[in-house]
CSV table of C-alpha atoms in Angstrom, one decimal:
chain,number,residue,atom,x,y,z
A,133,MET,CA,93.8,132.4,100.8
A,134,ARG,CA,95.7,130.9,97.9
A,135,LEU,CA,96.8,127.3,98.7
A,136,VAL,CA,99.1,125.3,96.5
A,137,HIS,CA,98.3,121.6,96.7
A,138,LEU,CA,101.2,119.2,97.2
A,139,ASP,CA,99.9,115.7,96.4
A,140,LEU,CA,102.4,113.4,98.0
A,141,LYS,CA,100.7,110.1,97.0
A,142,GLY,CA,103.2,110.1,94.1
A,143,ALA,CA,106.6,111.8,93.5
A,144,ALA,CA,106.9,113.3,96.9
A,145,PRO,CA,109.8,115.8,96.8
A,146,ARG,CA,112.7,115.7,99.2
A,147,VAL,CA,112.5,118.4,101.9
A,148,SER,CA,115.7,119.9,100.4
A,149,TYR,CA,113.7,120.7,97.2
A,150,LEU,CA,110.7,122.1,99.1
A,151,GLU,CA,113.2,124.4,100.8
A,152,GLN,CA,114.0,125.9,97.3
A,153,VAL,CA,110.3,125.9,96.2
A,154,PHE,CA,108.6,127.6,99.1
A,155,PRO,CA,110.2,131.0,98.6
A,156,LEU,CA,109.1,130.8,94.9
A,157,LEU,CA,105.5,130.0,95.9
A,158,SER,CA,105.5,133.0,98.2
A,159,GLN,CA,107.0,135.2,95.6
A,160,LEU,CA,104.3,134.1,93.1
A,161,GLY,CA,101.4,134.9,95.4
A,162,ALA,CA,100.7,131.8,97.4
A,163,ASN,CA,100.0,132.1,101.1
A,164,GLY,CA,99.4,128.5,102.0
A,165,ILE,CA,100.1,124.9,101.1
A,166,LEU,CA,97.6,122.0,101.2
A,167,ILE,CA,99.7,118.9,101.9
A,168,GLU,CA,98.1,115.5,101.0
A,169,TYR,CA,100.5,113.2,102.8
A,170,GLU,CA,98.9,109.8,102.3
A,171,ASP,CA,101.7,107.2,103.0
A,172,MET,CA,104.4,109.9,103.3
A,173,PHE,CA,103.4,110.7,106.9
A,174,PRO,CA,105.5,109.2,109.7
A,175,PHE,CA,102.7,107.1,111.2
A,176,LYS,CA,103.6,105.5,114.5
A,177,GLY,CA,102.5,102.4,116.6
A,178,GLU,CA,99.6,100.5,115.1
A,179,LEU,CA,99.6,102.7,112.1
A,180,GLU,CA,103.2,102.2,111.1
A,181,ILE,CA,102.1,99.7,108.4
A,182,LEU,CA,100.7,102.7,106.4
A,183,LYS,CA,104.1,104.3,105.9
A,184,SER,CA,106.0,104.3,102.6
A,185,PRO,CA,109.6,103.1,103.0
A,186,TYR,CA,110.5,106.7,101.9
A,187,ALA,CA,108.0,108.5,104.3
A,188,TYR,CA,109.1,111.8,105.8
A,189,SER,CA,110.4,111.6,109.3
A,190,GLU,CA,109.0,113.6,112.2
A,191,GLU,CA,111.9,116.0,111.9
A,192,ASP,CA,111.1,116.4,108.2
A,193,ILE,CA,107.4,117.3,109.0
A,194,GLU,CA,108.7,119.9,111.5
A,195,GLN,CA,111.2,121.3,109.0
A,196,ILE,CA,108.5,121.6,106.3
A,197,GLN,CA,106.4,123.7,108.7
A,198,GLN,CA,109.3,125.9,109.8
A,199,LEU,CA,110.1,126.5,106.1
A,200,ALA,CA,106.5,127.3,105.4
A,201,GLU,CA,106.3,129.7,108.3
A,202,LEU,CA,109.5,131.4,107.2
A,203,HIS,CA,107.9,132.2,103.8
A,204,LYS,CA,104.5,133.0,105.3
A,205,LEU,CA,102.7,129.9,104.0
A,206,GLU,CA,99.9,128.5,106.1
A,207,VAL,CA,100.1,124.7,106.2
A,208,VAL,CA,96.8,122.8,105.8
A,209,PRO,CA,97.2,119.0,106.2
A,210,LEU,CA,94.8,116.8,104.1
A,211,VAL,CA,93.6,113.5,105.5
A,212,GLN,CA,91.3,111.4,103.4
A,213,THR,CA,88.4,110.2,105.6
A,214,PHE,CA,86.0,108.3,103.3
A,215,GLY,CA,87.1,107.7,99.7
A,216,HIS,CA,90.6,107.5,98.1
A,217,VAL,CA,91.9,105.4,101.0
A,218,GLU,CA,93.6,102.7,99.0
A,219,PHE,CA,96.8,103.3,100.8
A,220,ILE,CA,95.0,102.1,104.0
A,221,LEU,CA,92.6,99.5,102.7
A,222,LYS,CA,95.2,97.7,100.5
A,223,HIS,CA,96.6,96.2,103.7
A,224,GLU,CA,95.2,92.9,104.8
A,225,LYS,CA,95.0,94.3,108.3
A,226,TYR,CA,92.3,96.8,107.2
A,227,GLN,CA,90.6,94.9,104.5
A,228,HIS,CA,87.6,94.3,106.7
A,229,LEU,CA,86.9,98.1,106.6
A,230,ARG,CA,86.2,98.2,102.9
A,231,GLU,CA,82.7,99.2,101.7
A,232,VAL,CA,82.9,96.5,99.0
A,233,GLU,CA,85.2,93.7,99.8
A,234,ARG,CA,86.8,93.5,96.3
A,235,PHE,CA,87.7,97.3,96.1
A,236,PRO,CA,90.1,99.2,98.4
A,237,ASN,CA,88.7,102.6,97.5
A,238,SER,CA,86.3,103.5,100.3
A,239,PHE,CA,85.6,102.9,103.9
A,240,ASN,CA,82.6,101.0,105.2
A,241,PRO,CA,81.1,103.7,107.5
A,242,HIS,CA,79.1,101.1,109.6
A,243,VAL,CA,82.0,99.2,111.1
A,244,PRO,CA,82.9,100.9,114.4
A,245,ASP,CA,86.6,100.1,113.6
A,246,THR,CA,86.4,102.6,110.7
A,247,LEU,CA,85.8,105.6,112.9
A,248,ALA,CA,88.3,104.3,115.5
A,249,LEU,CA,91.0,104.1,112.8
A,250,LEU,CA,90.2,107.5,111.5
A,251,LYS,CA,90.5,109.0,114.9
A,252,SER,CA,93.9,107.5,115.3
A,253,ILE,CA,95.1,108.8,111.9
A,254,LEU,CA,93.6,112.3,112.4
A,255,SER,CA,95.1,112.5,115.9
A,256,GLN,CA,98.6,111.7,114.7
A,257,VAL,CA,98.4,114.1,111.8
A,258,ILE,CA,96.9,117.0,113.9
A,259,GLU,CA,99.4,116.4,116.7
A,260,LYS,CA,102.2,117.1,114.3
A,261,HIS,CA,100.5,120.2,112.9
A,262,ARG,CA,99.8,122.2,116.0
A,263,ARG,CA,100.3,125.5,114.2
A,264,SER,CA,97.6,124.7,111.6
A,265,THR,CA,94.2,126.3,111.9
A,266,TRP,CA,92.7,124.3,109.1
A,267,ILE,CA,92.5,120.6,108.2
A,268,HIS,CA,91.1,119.2,104.9
A,269,ILE,CA,89.1,115.9,105.3
A,270,GLY,CA,89.0,115.0,101.6
A,271,ALA,CA,85.8,113.1,101.4
A,272,ASP,CA,85.5,113.1,97.6
A,273,GLU,CA,84.8,110.3,95.1
A,274,VAL,CA,83.5,107.8,97.6
A,275,PHE,CA,83.1,105.1,95.0
A,276,HIS,CA,80.7,102.2,95.7
A,277,LEU,CA,79.1,103.9,98.6
A,278,GLY,CA,75.8,102.1,99.3
A,279,GLU,CA,76.9,98.9,97.5
A,280,GLY,CA,78.1,97.0,100.5
A,281,ILE,CA,75.8,94.7,102.5
A,282,ASP,CA,76.1,96.8,105.7
A,283,SER,CA,75.1,99.9,103.8
A,284,LYS,CA,72.1,98.2,102.1
A,285,ASN,CA,70.9,96.9,105.5
A,286,TRP,CA,71.4,100.4,107.0
A,287,MET,CA,69.4,102.1,104.3
A,288,SER,CA,66.6,99.6,104.5
A,289,ARG,CA,66.4,99.9,108.3
A,290,ASN,CA,66.6,103.7,108.4
A,291,LYS,CA,64.7,104.4,105.2
A,292,GLY,CA,67.7,106.4,104.2
A,293,ASP,CA,69.8,106.9,101.1
A,294,THR,CA,73.5,107.2,100.3
A,295,GLY,CA,73.3,111.0,100.9
A,296,THR,CA,72.1,110.7,104.5
A,297,MET,CA,74.6,107.8,105.1
A,298,TYR,CA,77.4,110.0,103.7
A,299,LEU,CA,76.5,113.0,105.9
A,300,LYS,CA,76.2,110.8,109.0
A,301,HIS,CA,79.8,109.6,108.6
A,302,ILE,CA,81.1,113.1,107.7
A,303,LYS,CA,79.4,114.6,110.8
A,304,GLU,CA,81.0,111.9,113.0
A,305,VAL,CA,84.5,112.8,111.6
A,306,LEU,CA,83.8,116.5,112.1
A,307,ASP,CA,82.5,116.0,115.7
A,308,PHE,CA,85.7,114.3,116.6
A,309,ILE,CA,87.8,117.1,115.1
A,310,THR,CA,85.8,119.9,116.8
A,311,THR,CA,85.6,118.2,120.2
A,312,GLN,CA,89.2,117.0,120.3
A,313,HIS,CA,90.9,119.9,118.6
A,314,TRP,CA,89.1,123.1,119.5
A,315,GLY,CA,89.3,125.9,116.9
A,316,LEU,CA,90.5,123.7,114.0
A,317,ARG,CA,88.4,124.4,111.0
A,318,ALA,CA,87.6,121.8,108.3
A,319,LEU,CA,87.6,121.9,104.6
A,320,MET,CA,86.3,119.2,102.2
A,321,TRP,CA,85.7,118.6,98.5
A,322,ASP,CA,82.1,119.1,97.6
A,323,ASP,CA,81.4,116.6,94.8
A,324,MET,CA,79.5,114.1,97.0
A,325,LEU,CA,77.3,117.0,98.5
A,326,ARG,CA,75.9,118.0,95.1
A,327,LYS,CA,73.2,115.3,95.0
A,328,ILE,CA,72.2,115.8,98.6
A,329,SER,CA,69.0,117.8,99.4
A,330,VAL,CA,69.1,121.3,101.0
A,331,GLY,CA,67.2,119.9,104.0
A,332,ALA,CA,69.8,117.2,104.7
A,333,LEU,CA,72.7,119.7,104.3
A,334,ARG,CA,71.4,122.1,106.9
A,335,GLY,CA,73.4,122.0,110.0
A,336,THR,CA,76.8,121.5,108.4
A,337,VAL,CA,77.5,125.2,108.4
A,338,ALA,CA,80.8,124.8,110.2
A,339,LEU,CA,82.1,123.2,107.1
A,340,VAL,CA,83.8,125.0,104.2
A,341,ILE,CA,83.3,123.7,100.7
A,342,CYS,CA,86.0,123.3,98.1
A,343,ALA,CA,83.9,123.6,94.9
A,344,CYS,CA,85.2,122.6,91.5
A,345,PRO,CA,84.1,124.5,88.3
A,346,THR,CA,81.2,122.0,87.6
A,347,ALA,CA,79.8,122.9,91.1
A,348,VAL,CA,79.1,126.5,90.3
A,349,PRO,CA,75.4,125.8,89.7
A,350,PHE,CA,75.2,124.3,93.2
A,351,LEU,CA,76.3,127.5,95.0
A,352,ASP,CA,72.7,128.7,95.3
A,353,LYS,CA,71.9,125.4,97.0
A,354,TYR,CA,74.8,125.9,99.5
A,355,VAL,CA,73.6,129.4,100.3
A,356,GLU,CA,70.1,128.0,101.0
A,357,SER,CA,71.6,125.2,103.1
A,358,GLY,CA,73.2,127.8,105.4
A,359,PHE,CA,76.8,127.6,104.4
A,360,GLU,CA,78.7,130.7,105.4
A,361,ALA,CA,81.9,130.4,103.3
A,362,VAL,CA,83.1,128.8,100.1
A,363,TRP,CA,86.5,127.9,98.7
A,364,PHE,CA,87.1,127.0,95.1
A,365,ALA,CA,89.5,124.4,93.7
A,366,SER,CA,91.3,125.0,90.4
A,367,ALA,CA,94.2,123.1,89.0
A,368,PHE,CA,97.7,123.9,87.7
A,369,LYS,CA,98.5,120.2,86.7
A,370,GLY,CA,97.2,116.7,87.0
A,371,THR,CA,93.8,117.0,85.5
A,372,THR,CA,94.2,116.4,81.8
A,373,GLY,CA,95.0,112.7,81.8
A,374,PRO,CA,96.3,110.1,84.2
A,375,ALA,CA,99.5,109.6,82.2
A,376,GLN,CA,100.0,113.3,81.2
A,377,THR,CA,103.6,114.3,81.4
A,378,TRP,CA,103.4,118.0,80.2
A,379,PRO,CA,100.8,120.5,81.5
A,380,PRO,CA,98.9,122.4,78.8
A,381,LEU,CA,99.4,126.0,79.8
A,382,SER,CA,96.5,127.7,78.0
A,383,TYR,CA,94.1,125.1,79.4
A,384,HIS,CA,95.1,125.8,83.0
A,385,LEU,CA,95.1,129.6,82.4
A,386,LYS,CA,91.6,129.5,80.9
A,387,ASN,CA,90.5,127.5,84.0
A,388,HIS,CA,91.7,130.3,86.3
A,389,LEU,CA,90.2,133.0,84.1
A,390,SER,CA,86.8,131.2,84.5
A,391,TRP,CA,87.3,131.1,88.2
A,392,LEU,CA,87.9,134.9,88.3
A,393,LYS,CA,84.5,135.4,86.7
A,394,VAL,CA,82.9,133.3,89.3
A,395,MET,CA,84.6,135.2,92.1
A,396,GLN,CA,83.5,138.5,90.7
A,397,ALA,CA,79.9,137.2,90.6
A,398,LEU,CA,79.9,135.9,94.1
A,399,PRO,CA,78.7,139.0,96.0
A,400,ARG,CA,75.2,138.3,94.6
A,401,LEU,CA,75.2,135.1,96.8
A,402,ALA,CA,75.7,137.0,100.0
A,403,PRO,CA,75.9,136.1,102.9
A,404,LEU,CA,78.0,133.3,101.4
A,405,ARG,CA,81.5,134.7,101.3
A,406,PHE,CA,84.6,133.6,99.2
A,407,GLN,CA,87.4,132.5,101.5
A,408,GLY,CA,90.1,131.0,99.4
A,409,ILE,CA,91.2,128.9,96.5
A,410,VAL,CA,93.2,125.7,96.3
A,411,LEU,CA,95.4,125.3,93.2
A,412,THR,CA,95.4,121.5,92.9
A,413,GLY,CA,98.4,119.7,91.5
A,414,TRP,CA,97.5,116.1,91.4
A,415,GLN,CA,100.4,113.7,91.2
A,416,ARG,CA,98.3,110.5,90.7
A,417,TYR,CA,94.6,110.0,90.1
A,418,ASP,CA,94.6,107.5,92.9
A,419,HIS,CA,97.1,105.4,94.8
A,420,TYR,CA,97.4,102.8,92.0
A,421,SER,CA,97.6,105.0,88.9
A,422,VAL,CA,100.8,106.1,87.2
A,423,LEU,CA,102.5,109.4,87.8
A,424,CYS,CA,101.3,112.5,86.0
A,425,GLU,CA,103.2,115.8,85.5
A,426,LEU,CA,106.2,116.2,87.9
A,427,LEU,CA,106.2,119.3,90.1
A,428,PRO,CA,109.3,121.0,88.4
A,429,VAL,CA,107.5,120.5,85.0
A,430,GLY,CA,104.3,122.1,86.5
A,431,ILE,CA,106.0,125.2,88.0
A,432,PRO,CA,105.6,127.4,84.9
A,433,SER,CA,101.9,126.5,84.8
A,434,LEU,CA,101.6,127.2,88.6
A,435,ALA,CA,103.3,130.6,88.1
A,436,VAL,CA,100.9,131.6,85.3
A,437,CYS,CA,97.9,130.5,87.4
A,438,LEU,CA,99.0,132.1,90.7
A,439,GLN,CA,99.9,135.4,89.0
A,440,THR,CA,96.5,135.4,87.1
A,441,LEU,CA,94.7,135.1,90.5
A,442,VAL,CA,96.8,137.8,92.2
A,443,ASN,CA,96.4,140.3,89.3
A,444,GLY,CA,92.8,139.5,88.4
A,445,GLY,CA,93.8,138.5,84.8
A,446,PHE,CA,96.7,137.6,82.6
A,447,THR,CA,98.0,140.8,81.2
A,448,GLU,CA,101.3,141.5,79.4
A,449,GLU,CA,102.6,142.8,82.8
A,450,THR,CA,101.5,139.6,84.5
A,451,LYS,CA,103.3,137.6,81.8
A,452,ARG,CA,106.5,139.7,82.2
A,453,LYS,CA,106.4,139.1,86.0
A,454,VAL,CA,106.1,135.3,85.4
A,455,LEU,CA,109.0,135.3,82.9
A,456,ASP,CA,111.2,137.4,85.2
A,457,THR,CA,110.5,135.2,88.2
A,458,LEU,CA,111.2,132.0,86.4
A,459,GLY,CA,114.1,133.2,84.4
A,460,PHE,CA,112.6,132.7,80.9
A,461,GLN,CA,112.8,135.0,77.9
A,462,SER,CA,109.4,134.1,76.4
A,463,MET,CA,106.4,131.8,76.7
A,464,GLN,CA,104.0,130.3,74.1
A,465,LEU,CA,100.8,129.5,75.9
A,466,GLU,CA,99.1,127.6,73.1
A,467,GLN,CA,102.2,125.5,72.5
A,468,SER,CA,102.8,125.1,76.3
A,469,THR,CA,106.5,126.0,75.8
A,470,CYS,CA,108.9,128.4,77.6
A,471,GLU,CA,112.1,129.7,76.0
A,472,GLY,CA,115.2,130.5,77.9
A,473,ARG,CA,117.3,128.7,80.5
A,474,GLY,CA,115.1,129.1,83.5
A,475,THR,CA,116.3,129.9,87.0
A,476,PHE,CA,113.6,128.3,89.1
A,477,PRO,CA,114.3,125.2,91.2
A,478,GLY,CA,114.1,122.2,88.9
A,479,ALA,CA,114.5,124.1,85.6
A,480,GLU,CA,117.0,121.6,84.3
A,481,ILE,CA,114.4,118.8,84.9
A,482,TYR,CA,111.8,120.9,83.1
A,483,HIS,CA,114.0,121.2,80.0
A,484,MET,CA,115.1,117.5,80.1
A,485,VAL,CA,111.5,116.2,80.4
A,486,GLU,CA,110.7,118.4,77.4
A,487,GLN,CA,113.5,116.6,75.5
A,488,VAL,CA,112.2,113.2,76.5
A,489,ASN,CA,108.6,114.2,75.5
A,490,GLY,CA,109.5,115.8,72.2
A,491,HIS,CA,112.4,113.7,70.9
A,492,LEU,CA,113.2,110.4,72.6
A,493,LYS,CA,110.4,108.3,71.1
A,494,GLU,CA,110.4,110.0,67.8
A,495,SER,CA,114.2,109.7,67.3
A,496,ILE,CA,114.3,106.0,68.2
A,497,LEU,CA,111.3,105.0,66.2
A,498,LYS,CA,112.7,107.0,63.2
A,499,ALA,CA,116.0,105.1,63.5
A,500,LEU,CA,114.4,101.7,63.9
A,501,GLU,CA,111.5,101.9,61.5
A,502,GLU,CA,112.8,104.2,58.7
A,503,GLU,CA,116.3,102.7,58.3
A,504,SER,CA,115.9,100.3,55.3
A,505,ALA,CA,119.1,98.4,56.1
A,506,ILE,CA,117.6,97.5,59.5
A,507,LYS,CA,114.3,96.4,58.0
A,508,GLY,CA,116.0,94.5,55.2
A,509,TRP,CA,119.1,93.0,56.8
A,510,PHE,CA,118.6,93.1,60.6
A,511,SER,CA,115.0,92.1,61.1
A,512,PRO,CA,113.7,90.3,64.2
A,513,TYR,CA,114.2,87.1,62.2
A,514,HIS,CA,117.9,87.9,61.7
A,515,ARG,CA,118.4,89.0,65.3
A,516,LYS,CA,116.7,85.9,66.7
A,517,ARG,CA,118.9,83.6,64.6
A,518,GLN,CA,122.0,85.8,65.0
A,519,PHE,CA,123.1,86.1,61.3
A,520,GLY,CA,123.4,89.1,59.0
A,521,ASN,CA,125.6,90.6,56.2
A,522,PRO,CA,128.3,92.7,57.8
A,523,ARG,CA,128.4,95.0,54.7
A,524,ASN,CA,124.7,96.0,55.2
A,525,MET,CA,124.9,96.1,58.9
A,526,GLU,CA,127.8,98.6,58.8
A,527,THR,CA,125.6,101.1,56.9
A,528,PHE,CA,123.4,101.7,60.0
A,529,GLY,CA,125.7,100.6,62.8
A,530,SER,CA,127.6,103.8,63.6
A,531,LYS,CA,124.4,105.8,63.4
A,532,VAL,CA,122.5,103.6,65.8
A,533,LEU,CA,125.5,103.3,68.2
A,534,LYS,CA,125.8,107.1,68.3
A,535,LEU,CA,122.1,107.6,68.9
A,536,HIS,CA,122.2,105.0,71.7
A,537,GLU,CA,125.3,106.6,73.3
A,538,ASP,CA,123.8,110.1,73.2
A,539,TRP,CA,120.5,109.1,74.8
A,540,GLU,CA,122.2,106.9,77.5
A,541,SER,CA,124.4,109.9,78.4
A,542,PHE,CA,121.4,112.2,78.5
A,543,ILE,CA,119.3,109.8,80.6
A,544,ARG,CA,122.2,109.3,83.1
A,545,ASP,CA,122.2,113.1,83.6
A,546,LEU,CA,118.4,113.2,83.9
A,547,HIS,CA,118.5,110.4,86.4
A,548,ALA,CA,121.0,112.2,88.6
A,549,ARG,CA,119.0,115.4,88.5
A,550,LEU,CA,115.8,113.6,89.4
A,551,GLU,CA,117.5,111.9,92.3
A,552,ARG,CA,118.3,115.3,93.8
A,553,VAL,CA,114.6,116.1,93.9
A,554,TYR,CA,113.0,112.7,94.4
A,555,PHE,CA,113.4,109.4,96.2
A,556,PRO,CA,114.6,106.4,94.3
A,557,ASP,CA,111.1,104.8,93.9
A,558,THR,CA,109.9,107.9,92.0
A,559,VAL,CA,112.9,108.1,89.8
A,560,GLU,CA,112.6,104.4,88.9
A,561,GLU,CA,108.8,104.6,88.2
A,562,TRP,CA,109.2,107.7,86.0
A,563,MET,CA,112.0,106.1,84.0
A,564,GLU,CA,110.0,102.8,83.6
A,565,GLU,CA,107.0,104.7,82.4
A,566,ASN,CA,108.4,107.4,80.2
A,567,VAL,CA,111.9,106.4,79.1
A,568,ASN,CA,112.4,102.6,79.0
A,569,PRO,CA,109.5,101.7,76.7
A,570,TYR,CA,111.5,103.5,73.9
A,571,LEU,CA,115.1,103.3,75.0
A,572,ASP,CA,114.9,99.5,75.7
A,573,GLN,CA,114.0,98.9,72.0
A,574,LEU,CA,117.2,100.7,71.1
A,575,ARG,CA,119.2,99.0,73.8
A,576,ASP,CA,118.1,95.6,72.5
A,577,LEU,CA,119.0,96.4,69.0
A,578,VAL,CA,122.5,97.6,70.0
A,579,ARG,CA,123.0,94.5,72.1
A,580,ASP,CA,122.0,92.2,69.1
A,581,TYR,CA,124.1,94.3,66.7
A,582,ARG,CA,127.2,93.9,68.9
């Protein structure tokens, strides 16, 4: 299985955009999608507080699954069950379930309410995904586990450690899934399992591990622990910096070429068998961090990565297929650029973000800092006291006004295109982070000049 990860804890696309993207994913070689809903799920009743104002409706969830089915994409919902639960624990209502009172990252596994809440969340998500045969329980990066008073007391009473405590909670979650929802298979990230002993891990064979590249040395340990199958987790965007706006193509390609080598070496680890790979596309590092690369901007990287997996390498033929599918003429992997108009959904956004990245900051700083008439006759001192020599001001005025007008017109167009793909909160956030810090300087200068 080749699952493409849709991380909805930031920049969740409108369903109308997913309708355009799903056929492309299928064409490029994906056969499933891993959907990390977080606050975009239409929680009901007691859980309604967890919903974003822009959360998908129940009809949207159904439509997403129908679209996926139409394009032969298996839907795997992801529900975080231990760490990365800021979207839950930020609410005062659930504050008492934090492992450490100050931090909203992780659940306290010793409070009965924690498991009760998770059962409600899992039940609602599973209920809306009756066609799914897999569920992903997250369970990665459980920060501060063992630091809470309840955990310290538990470890002291049971002569246990954070590993046994972690597994106890995971087994409770898995028991609920298997007893309530027969036949549903669970996936989880493996980072927390790497420090746990072979003996402690035995008995979790129903579980499938999503291992990251750094986990390769642990595969022998998983074999010894009795695991029957393994999945890998690569990335096509969202791993090279929390505020990254442009995916480095060659970096992500190399990541997939490394995984192909691991896959080829896997038969020596029989009976452990390779079952699938998740191509992760993180949209935020956690609920509170800024947005990283937008999905339309990441599509060329995703195309390169998927086709590399399908063809067992990145040959000239593979490159040609990627270019033809995306509607580009050429691609420079080291420069992370693609030449040509592009015909994939969101190609206009791809090119416009490239313009913002490459030229917005540079052109504005050049105008403001290298123009001697601005430095000499229109300094912050002049602007604050509102005086200047018209003769000198006119030497830079038309140039600055033209630059301002051009960028404002460009940004209006970008804003409109982003709104076709994203909800208003995403558009506002992306503009605030990537456009306004530079354009506002120009806007202020033009206002003072006028």
